[in-house]
Amino acid sequence: MAQYIYGKNVVKQWILNHNKINRLFLSKEKTDQEINLMAQKDKLTIVYLTNKEFERFEGLHQHVVAEIDDFKTYTLKEVTDTLTDNALLIVLDGLEDPHNLGAILRTADATEVDGVIIPRHGSVKLTPTVAKVSTGAISTVKTIEVVNLTQTVETLKKQGFWIFGAEFSPKAIDYRKANYKGKVCLVIGSEGKGISPLLLKHVDVIVKLPMHGQVTSLNASVSTAVLLYEILNQRHPLQ
């Protein structure tokens, strides 16, 4: 099934990554010359539309839209078969906001994450909105779809992964006290409910971010970013 990605930065990155584009839609009235030249160089099929004709596309497209094949997902085995002893995976437990998923993919690209795991049902999927927010990271970070998150975590444990869950609970330790060396899987809960109780039972270490103000929680993508950069800091300490 065809999908559409939209916006100058997203489409530009898609072209730079040499990802397949079936058709590229540009404005007759105000063509983005940089993308136009990139597309011509790569011999892409370009369709020029009037600004009025662009109204059929949803979202903030900036008069730049690319038709692509469906967003690619992977099986767990396809990814784990390629991992090193310093692998880093993220499990997203019931995330619902495509903006959060897009932002997490963008941070994952920057912090050496090998894959992001989402459940096949009851969770946000890869969509044009996710692609736009990710600014191209939807194609650089492997998204893994699984049927059962608890079974997936147990499989990862057997492969030598330590499972860290971000959750504010009495058992949680400050995220800066954890040791993130070796194979690490970071579990992030949904925006409203956090990590499901069943999955939380399979977490090895529960970590929390200190909250010194009146607000009691952070956005899921913000929390993930803080944790990923702490992991990156431990693995690549400033010399």
PDB file of C-alpha atoms in Angstrom:
ATOM      1  CA  MET A   1       0.000   0.000   0.000  1.00  0.00           C
ATOM      2  CA  ALA A   2       1.317   3.454  -0.911  1.00  0.00           C
ATOM      3  CA  GLN A   3       2.100   5.962   1.802  1.00  0.00           C
ATOM      4  CA  TYR A   4       2.893   9.650   1.634  1.00  0.00           C
ATOM      5  CA  ILE A   5       5.569  11.631   3.398  1.00  0.00           C
ATOM      6  CA  TYR A   6       5.401  15.383   3.375  1.00  0.00           C
ATOM      7  CA  GLY A   7       7.447  18.458   4.246  1.00  0.00           C
ATOM      8  CA  LYS A   8      10.726  19.765   2.842  1.00  0.00           C
ATOM      9  CA  ASN A   9      13.069  18.363   5.488  1.00  0.00           C
ATOM     10  CA  VAL A  10      11.515  14.891   5.540  1.00  0.00           C
ATOM     11  CA  VAL A  11      11.486  14.484   1.763  1.00  0.00           C
ATOM     12  CA  LYS A  12      14.986  15.912   1.415  1.00  0.00           C
ATOM     13  CA  GLN A  13      16.340  13.400   3.938  1.00  0.00           C
ATOM     14  CA  TRP A  14      14.459  10.591   2.194  1.00  0.00           C
ATOM     15  CA  ILE A  15      16.187  11.485  -1.071  1.00  0.00           C
ATOM     16  CA  LEU A  16      19.592  11.822   0.620  1.00  0.00           C
ATOM     17  CA  ASN A  17      19.161   8.356   2.142  1.00  0.00           C
ATOM     18  CA  HIS A  18      18.430   6.990  -1.354  1.00  0.00           C
ATOM     19  CA  ASN A  19      15.121   5.559  -0.201  1.00  0.00           C
ATOM     20  CA  LYS A  20      12.670   4.611  -2.917  1.00  0.00           C
ATOM     21  CA  ILE A  21      10.234   7.291  -4.057  1.00  0.00           C
ATOM     22  CA  ASN A  22       7.489   6.329  -6.498  1.00  0.00           C
ATOM     23  CA  ARG A  23       6.397   9.878  -7.305  1.00  0.00           C
ATOM     24  CA  LEU A  24       7.443  13.285  -6.047  1.00  0.00           C
ATOM     25  CA  PHE A  25       4.851  16.055  -5.999  1.00  0.00           C
ATOM     26  CA  LEU A  26       6.148  19.632  -6.234  1.00  0.00           C
ATOM     27  CA  SER A  27       4.465  22.982  -6.682  1.00  0.00           C
ATOM     28  CA  LYS A  28       4.152  24.535 -10.146  1.00  0.00           C
ATOM     29  CA  GLU A  29       3.876  27.931  -8.533  1.00  0.00           C
ATOM     30  CA  LYS A  30       6.653  27.830  -5.941  1.00  0.00           C
ATOM     31  CA  THR A  31       8.973  24.908  -6.580  1.00  0.00           C
ATOM     32  CA  ASP A  32      11.615  24.129  -3.961  1.00  0.00           C
ATOM     33  CA  GLN A  33      14.656  24.386  -6.215  1.00  0.00           C
ATOM     34  CA  GLU A  34      17.011  22.391  -3.984  1.00  0.00           C
ATOM     35  CA  ILE A  35      14.672  19.395  -3.829  1.00  0.00           C
ATOM     36  CA  ASN A  36      13.842  19.802  -7.515  1.00  0.00           C
ATOM     37  CA  LEU A  37      17.536  19.561  -8.437  1.00  0.00           C
ATOM     38  CA  MET A  38      18.093  16.605  -6.098  1.00  0.00           C
ATOM     39  CA  ALA A  39      15.123  14.794  -7.643  1.00  0.00           C
ATOM     40  CA  GLN A  40      16.292  15.448 -11.189  1.00  0.00           C
ATOM     41  CA  LYS A  41      19.779  14.217 -10.318  1.00  0.00           C
ATOM     42  CA  ASP A  42      18.318  10.967  -8.964  1.00  0.00           C
ATOM     43  CA  LYS A  43      15.963  10.759 -11.979  1.00  0.00           C
ATOM     44  CA  LEU A  44      12.849  10.667  -9.823  1.00  0.00           C
ATOM     45  CA  THR A  45       9.375  10.912 -11.308  1.00  0.00           C
ATOM     46  CA  ILE A  46       8.184  14.463 -10.586  1.00  0.00           C
ATOM     47  CA  VAL A  47       4.544  15.569 -10.768  1.00  0.00           C
ATOM     48  CA  TYR A  48       3.981  19.320 -10.662  1.00  0.00           C
ATOM     49  CA  LEU A  49       0.735  20.442  -9.028  1.00  0.00           C
ATOM     50  CA  THR A  50      -0.936  23.768  -8.447  1.00  0.00           C
ATOM     51  CA  ASN A  51      -1.154  24.948  -4.850  1.00  0.00           C
ATOM     52  CA  LYS A  52      -4.885  24.287  -5.042  1.00  0.00           C
ATOM     53  CA  GLU A  53      -4.271  20.664  -6.059  1.00  0.00           C
ATOM     54  CA  PHE A  54      -2.056  20.196  -2.980  1.00  0.00           C
ATOM     55  CA  GLU A  55      -5.143  20.580  -0.791  1.00  0.00           C
ATOM     56  CA  ARG A  56      -5.864  16.860  -1.217  1.00  0.00           C
ATOM     57  CA  PHE A  57      -2.857  16.108   0.996  1.00  0.00           C
ATOM     58  CA  GLU A  58      -3.280  16.354   4.747  1.00  0.00           C
ATOM     59  CA  GLY A  59      -0.859  17.981   7.143  1.00  0.00           C
ATOM     60  CA  LEU A  60       1.756  20.704   6.818  1.00  0.00           C
ATOM     61  CA  HIS A  61       3.204  19.571   3.497  1.00  0.00           C
ATOM     62  CA  GLN A  62       4.955  22.817   2.413  1.00  0.00           C
ATOM     63  CA  HIS A  63       3.998  21.858  -1.168  1.00  0.00           C
ATOM     64  CA  VAL A  64       6.458  18.944  -1.107  1.00  0.00           C
ATOM     65  CA  VAL A  65       5.012  15.408  -0.975  1.00  0.00           C
ATOM     66  CA  ALA A  66       6.546  12.031  -1.855  1.00  0.00           C
ATOM     67  CA  GLU A  67       4.634   8.847  -2.591  1.00  0.00           C
ATOM     68  CA  ILE A  68       6.498   5.845  -1.205  1.00  0.00           C
ATOM     69  CA  ASP A  69       5.877   2.163  -0.537  1.00  0.00           C
ATOM     70  CA  ASP A  70       4.495   1.219   2.873  1.00  0.00           C
ATOM     71  CA  PHE A  71       6.778   1.990   5.815  1.00  0.00           C
ATOM     72  CA  LYS A  72       9.118  -0.923   6.469  1.00  0.00           C
ATOM     73  CA  THR A  73       9.025  -2.863   9.737  1.00  0.00           C
ATOM     74  CA  TYR A  74      11.227  -5.744  10.887  1.00  0.00           C
ATOM     75  CA  THR A  75      10.902  -8.941  12.880  1.00  0.00           C
ATOM     76  CA  LEU A  76      12.784  -9.238  16.148  1.00  0.00           C
ATOM     77  CA  LYS A  77      15.065 -11.935  14.721  1.00  0.00           C
ATOM     78  CA  GLU A  78      15.975  -9.820  11.693  1.00  0.00           C
ATOM     79  CA  VAL A  79      17.381  -7.196  14.039  1.00  0.00           C
ATOM     80  CA  THR A  80      18.837  -9.275  16.876  1.00  0.00           C
ATOM     81  CA  ASP A  81      20.779 -11.466  14.431  1.00  0.00           C
ATOM     82  CA  THR A  82      22.841  -8.386  13.508  1.00  0.00           C
ATOM     83  CA  LEU A  83      23.499  -6.967  16.990  1.00  0.00           C
ATOM     84  CA  THR A  84      26.749  -6.591  18.909  1.00  0.00           C
ATOM     85  CA  ASP A  85      27.466  -7.000  22.630  1.00  0.00           C
ATOM     86  CA  ASN A  86      26.773  -3.281  23.048  1.00  0.00           C
ATOM     87  CA  ALA A  87      23.278  -3.384  21.529  1.00  0.00           C
ATOM     88  CA  LEU A  88      20.591  -0.899  22.513  1.00  0.00           C
ATOM     89  CA  LEU A  89      16.865  -1.452  21.946  1.00  0.00           C
ATOM     90  CA  ILE A  90      13.746   0.435  23.010  1.00  0.00           C
ATOM     91  CA  VAL A  91      10.380  -1.151  23.821  1.00  0.00           C
ATOM     92  CA  LEU A  92       7.366   1.162  23.591  1.00  0.00           C
ATOM     93  CA  ASP A  93       4.474  -0.195  25.628  1.00  0.00           C
ATOM     94  CA  GLY A  94       1.198   1.117  24.206  1.00  0.00           C
ATOM     95  CA  LEU A  95       2.377   4.510  22.985  1.00  0.00           C
ATOM     96  CA  GLU A  96      -0.530   6.294  21.283  1.00  0.00           C
ATOM     97  CA  ASP A  97       0.736   9.683  20.082  1.00  0.00           C
ATOM     98  CA  PRO A  98       2.437   9.639  16.640  1.00  0.00           C
ATOM     99  CA  HIS A  99       4.326  12.798  17.608  1.00  0.00           C
ATOM    100  CA  ASN A 100       5.917  10.937  20.511  1.00  0.00           C
ATOM    101  CA  LEU A 101       6.914   8.008  18.302  1.00  0.00           C
ATOM    102  CA  GLY A 102       8.386  10.338  15.682  1.00  0.00           C
ATOM    103  CA  ALA A 103      10.373  12.249  18.297  1.00  0.00           C
ATOM    104  CA  ILE A 104      11.657   9.007  19.851  1.00  0.00           C
ATOM    105  CA  LEU A 105      12.813   7.737  16.453  1.00  0.00           C
ATOM    106  CA  ARG A 106      14.624  11.026  15.866  1.00  0.00           C
ATOM    107  CA  THR A 107      16.450  10.780  19.207  1.00  0.00           C
ATOM    108  CA  ALA A 108      17.120   7.077  18.642  1.00  0.00           C
ATOM    109  CA  ASP A 109      18.897   7.912  15.399  1.00  0.00           C
ATOM    110  CA  ALA A 110      21.154  10.320  17.287  1.00  0.00           C
ATOM    111  CA  THR A 111      22.017   7.956  20.159  1.00  0.00           C
ATOM    112  CA  GLU A 112      23.040   4.685  18.489  1.00  0.00           C
ATOM    113  CA  VAL A 113      19.776   2.815  19.091  1.00  0.00           C
ATOM    114  CA  ASP A 114      19.618  -0.426  17.090  1.00  0.00           C
ATOM    115  CA  GLY A 115      15.840  -0.762  16.989  1.00  0.00           C
ATOM    116  CA  VAL A 116      12.510   0.378  18.421  1.00  0.00           C
ATOM    117  CA  ILE A 117       9.989  -2.322  19.338  1.00  0.00           C
ATOM    118  CA  ILE A 118       6.235  -1.664  19.178  1.00  0.00           C
ATOM    119  CA  PRO A 119       3.282  -4.036  19.651  1.00  0.00           C
ATOM    120  CA  ARG A 120       1.370  -4.997  16.529  1.00  0.00           C
ATOM    121  CA  HIS A 121      -1.940  -4.111  18.166  1.00  0.00           C
ATOM    122  CA  GLY A 122      -3.017  -1.381  20.566  1.00  0.00           C
ATOM    123  CA  SER A 123      -0.268   1.064  19.728  1.00  0.00           C
ATOM    124  CA  VAL A 124       0.641   3.856  17.341  1.00  0.00           C
ATOM    125  CA  LYS A 125       1.907   2.699  13.926  1.00  0.00           C
ATOM    126  CA  LEU A 126       4.309   4.182  11.416  1.00  0.00           C
ATOM    127  CA  THR A 127       2.396   6.978   9.701  1.00  0.00           C
ATOM    128  CA  PRO A 128       3.121  10.114   7.640  1.00  0.00           C
ATOM    129  CA  THR A 129       2.899  12.138  10.860  1.00  0.00           C
ATOM    130  CA  VAL A 130       5.505   9.902  12.509  1.00  0.00           C
ATOM    131  CA  ALA A 131       7.692  10.278   9.430  1.00  0.00           C
ATOM    132  CA  LYS A 132       7.437  14.063   9.481  1.00  0.00           C
ATOM    133  CA  VAL A 133       8.197  14.411  13.187  1.00  0.00           C
ATOM    134  CA  SER A 134      11.100  11.956  12.897  1.00  0.00           C
ATOM    135  CA  THR A 135      12.659  14.119  10.144  1.00  0.00           C
ATOM    136  CA  GLY A 136      13.735  11.031   8.220  1.00  0.00           C
ATOM    137  CA  ALA A 137      14.682   8.792  11.158  1.00  0.00           C
ATOM    138  CA  ILE A 138      11.709   6.564  10.336  1.00  0.00           C
ATOM    139  CA  SER A 139      13.931   5.102   7.602  1.00  0.00           C
ATOM    140  CA  THR A 140      17.224   4.997   9.556  1.00  0.00           C
ATOM    141  CA  VAL A 141      16.034   3.404  12.810  1.00  0.00           C
ATOM    142  CA  LYS A 142      14.590  -0.094  12.505  1.00  0.00           C
ATOM    143  CA  THR A 143      11.052  -0.428  13.839  1.00  0.00           C
ATOM    144  CA  ILE A 144      10.233  -3.934  15.047  1.00  0.00           C
ATOM    145  CA  GLU A 145       6.631  -5.114  15.307  1.00  0.00           C
ATOM    146  CA  VAL A 146       5.884  -7.946  17.741  1.00  0.00           C
ATOM    147  CA  VAL A 147       2.729  -9.717  18.907  1.00  0.00           C
ATOM    148  CA  ASN A 148       3.532  -9.903  22.621  1.00  0.00           C
ATOM    149  CA  LEU A 149       5.833  -7.482  24.462  1.00  0.00           C
ATOM    150  CA  THR A 150       6.251  -9.671  27.549  1.00  0.00           C
ATOM    151  CA  GLN A 151       7.382 -12.655  25.488  1.00  0.00           C
ATOM    152  CA  THR A 152       9.665 -10.364  23.501  1.00  0.00           C
ATOM    153  CA  VAL A 153      11.334  -9.085  26.671  1.00  0.00           C
ATOM    154  CA  GLU A 154      11.844 -12.647  27.908  1.00  0.00           C
ATOM    155  CA  THR A 155      13.421 -13.563  24.560  1.00  0.00           C
ATOM    156  CA  LEU A 156      15.775 -10.604  24.865  1.00  0.00           C
ATOM    157  CA  LYS A 157      16.731 -11.651  28.396  1.00  0.00           C
ATOM    158  CA  LYS A 158      17.754 -15.075  27.104  1.00  0.00           C
ATOM    159  CA  GLN A 159      19.964 -13.279  24.594  1.00  0.00           C
ATOM    160  CA  GLY A 160      21.802 -11.431  27.353  1.00  0.00           C
ATOM    161  CA  PHE A 161      19.868  -8.150  27.488  1.00  0.00           C
ATOM    162  CA  TRP A 162      19.325  -6.224  30.711  1.00  0.00           C
ATOM    163  CA  ILE A 163      15.844  -4.729  30.790  1.00  0.00           C
ATOM    164  CA  PHE A 164      15.470  -1.204  32.176  1.00  0.00           C
ATOM    165  CA  GLY A 165      12.011   0.281  32.695  1.00  0.00           C
ATOM    166  CA  ALA A 166      11.247   3.964  33.140  1.00  0.00           C
ATOM    167  CA  GLU A 167       8.571   4.178  35.809  1.00  0.00           C
ATOM    168  CA  PHE A 168       7.995   6.270  38.921  1.00  0.00           C
ATOM    169  CA  SER A 169       7.606   3.616  41.622  1.00  0.00           C
ATOM    170  CA  PRO A 170       8.935   2.861  45.134  1.00  0.00           C
ATOM    171  CA  LYS A 171      11.361   0.330  43.629  1.00  0.00           C
ATOM    172  CA  ALA A 172      12.805   2.813  41.122  1.00  0.00           C
ATOM    173  CA  ILE A 173      16.346   4.163  41.394  1.00  0.00           C
ATOM    174  CA  ASP A 174      17.649   7.454  40.051  1.00  0.00           C
ATOM    175  CA  TYR A 175      18.379   6.917  36.354  1.00  0.00           C
ATOM    176  CA  ARG A 176      21.936   8.210  36.841  1.00  0.00           C
ATOM    177  CA  LYS A 177      22.781   5.375  39.262  1.00  0.00           C
ATOM    178  CA  ALA A 178      22.086   2.588  36.765  1.00  0.00           C
ATOM    179  CA  ASN A 179      24.805   0.846  34.777  1.00  0.00           C
ATOM    180  CA  TYR A 180      23.885   0.762  31.087  1.00  0.00           C
ATOM    181  CA  LYS A 181      26.923  -1.138  29.803  1.00  0.00           C
ATOM    182  CA  GLY A 182      26.428  -4.234  27.629  1.00  0.00           C
ATOM    183  CA  LYS A 183      23.178  -5.247  25.946  1.00  0.00           C
ATOM    184  CA  VAL A 184      20.429  -2.888  27.074  1.00  0.00           C
ATOM    185  CA  CYS A 185      16.691  -2.755  26.399  1.00  0.00           C
ATOM    186  CA  LEU A 186      14.858   0.347  27.605  1.00  0.00           C
ATOM    187  CA  VAL A 187      11.103   0.019  28.237  1.00  0.00           C
ATOM    188  CA  ILE A 188       8.962   3.156  27.962  1.00  0.00           C
ATOM    189  CA  GLY A 189       5.305   3.097  29.000  1.00  0.00           C
ATOM    190  CA  SER A 190       2.273   4.732  27.428  1.00  0.00           C
ATOM    191  CA  GLU A 191       1.519   8.420  27.863  1.00  0.00           C
ATOM    192  CA  GLY A 192      -1.246   7.930  30.411  1.00  0.00           C
ATOM    193  CA  LYS A 193      -0.809   4.529  32.082  1.00  0.00           C
ATOM    194  CA  GLY A 194       2.951   3.967  32.003  1.00  0.00           C
ATOM    195  CA  ILE A 195       4.333   0.448  31.755  1.00  0.00           C
ATOM    196  CA  SER A 196       1.670  -2.253  32.065  1.00  0.00           C
ATOM    197  CA  PRO A 197       1.859  -4.193  35.388  1.00  0.00           C
ATOM    198  CA  LEU A 198       2.533  -7.532  33.654  1.00  0.00           C
ATOM    199  CA  LEU A 199       5.426  -6.169  31.605  1.00  0.00           C
ATOM    200  CA  LEU A 200       6.826  -4.303  34.617  1.00  0.00           C
ATOM    201  CA  LYS A 201       7.241  -7.644  36.427  1.00  0.00           C
ATOM    202  CA  HIS A 202       9.757  -8.661  33.753  1.00  0.00           C
ATOM    203  CA  VAL A 203      11.886  -5.520  34.069  1.00  0.00           C
ATOM    204  CA  ASP A 204      15.286  -6.035  35.741  1.00  0.00           C
ATOM    205  CA  VAL A 205      15.899  -2.453  36.865  1.00  0.00           C
ATOM    206  CA  ILE A 206      13.302   0.309  37.280  1.00  0.00           C
ATOM    207  CA  VAL A 207      14.651   3.826  36.867  1.00  0.00           C
ATOM    208  CA  LYS A 208      13.093   7.227  37.438  1.00  0.00           C
ATOM    209  CA  LEU A 209      13.856  10.808  36.532  1.00  0.00           C
ATOM    210  CA  PRO A 210      13.905  13.246  39.477  1.00  0.00           C
ATOM    211  CA  MET A 211      11.069  15.780  39.395  1.00  0.00           C
ATOM    212  CA  HIS A 212      11.806  18.855  41.519  1.00  0.00           C
ATOM    213  CA  GLY A 213       8.887  21.021  40.375  1.00  0.00           C
ATOM    214  CA  GLN A 214       5.118  20.843  40.676  1.00  0.00           C
ATOM    215  CA  VAL A 215       4.603  18.737  37.533  1.00  0.00           C
ATOM    216  CA  THR A 216       4.749  15.009  38.285  1.00  0.00           C
ATOM    217  CA  SER A 217       5.734  13.570  34.901  1.00  0.00           C
ATOM    218  CA  LEU A 218       7.477  14.285  31.615  1.00  0.00           C
ATOM    219  CA  ASN A 219       6.347  13.670  28.058  1.00  0.00           C
ATOM    220  CA  ALA A 220       7.234  10.124  26.918  1.00  0.00           C
ATOM    221  CA  SER A 221       9.572  11.303  24.158  1.00  0.00           C
ATOM    222  CA  VAL A 222      11.323  13.752  26.511  1.00  0.00           C
ATOM    223  CA  SER A 223      11.862  11.058  29.145  1.00  0.00           C
ATOM    224  CA  THR A 224      13.214   8.710  26.498  1.00  0.00           C
ATOM    225  CA  ALA A 225      15.620  11.362  25.239  1.00  0.00           C
ATOM    226  CA  VAL A 226      17.004  12.018  28.725  1.00  0.00           C
ATOM    227  CA  LEU A 227      17.579   8.295  29.326  1.00  0.00           C
ATOM    228  CA  LEU A 228      19.140   7.682  25.913  1.00  0.00           C
ATOM    229  CA  TYR A 229      21.632  10.478  26.392  1.00  0.00           C
ATOM    230  CA  GLU A 230      22.587   9.139  29.821  1.00  0.00           C
ATOM    231  CA  ILE A 231      23.224   5.756  28.175  1.00  0.00           C
ATOM    232  CA  LEU A 232      25.240   7.460  25.447  1.00  0.00           C
ATOM    233  CA  ASN A 233      27.189   9.401  28.082  1.00  0.00           C
ATOM    234  CA  GLN A 234      28.118   6.211  29.939  1.00  0.00           C
ATOM    235  CA  ARG A 235      29.192   4.494  26.729  1.00  0.00           C
ATOM    236  CA  HIS A 236      31.054   7.479  25.320  1.00  0.00           C
ATOM    237  CA  PRO A 237      32.174   9.556  28.319  1.00  0.00           C
ATOM    238  CA  LEU A 238      33.597  12.978  27.631  1.00  0.00           C
ATOM    239  CA  GLN A 239      37.368  12.796  27.595  1.00  0.00           C
TER     240      GLN A 239
END
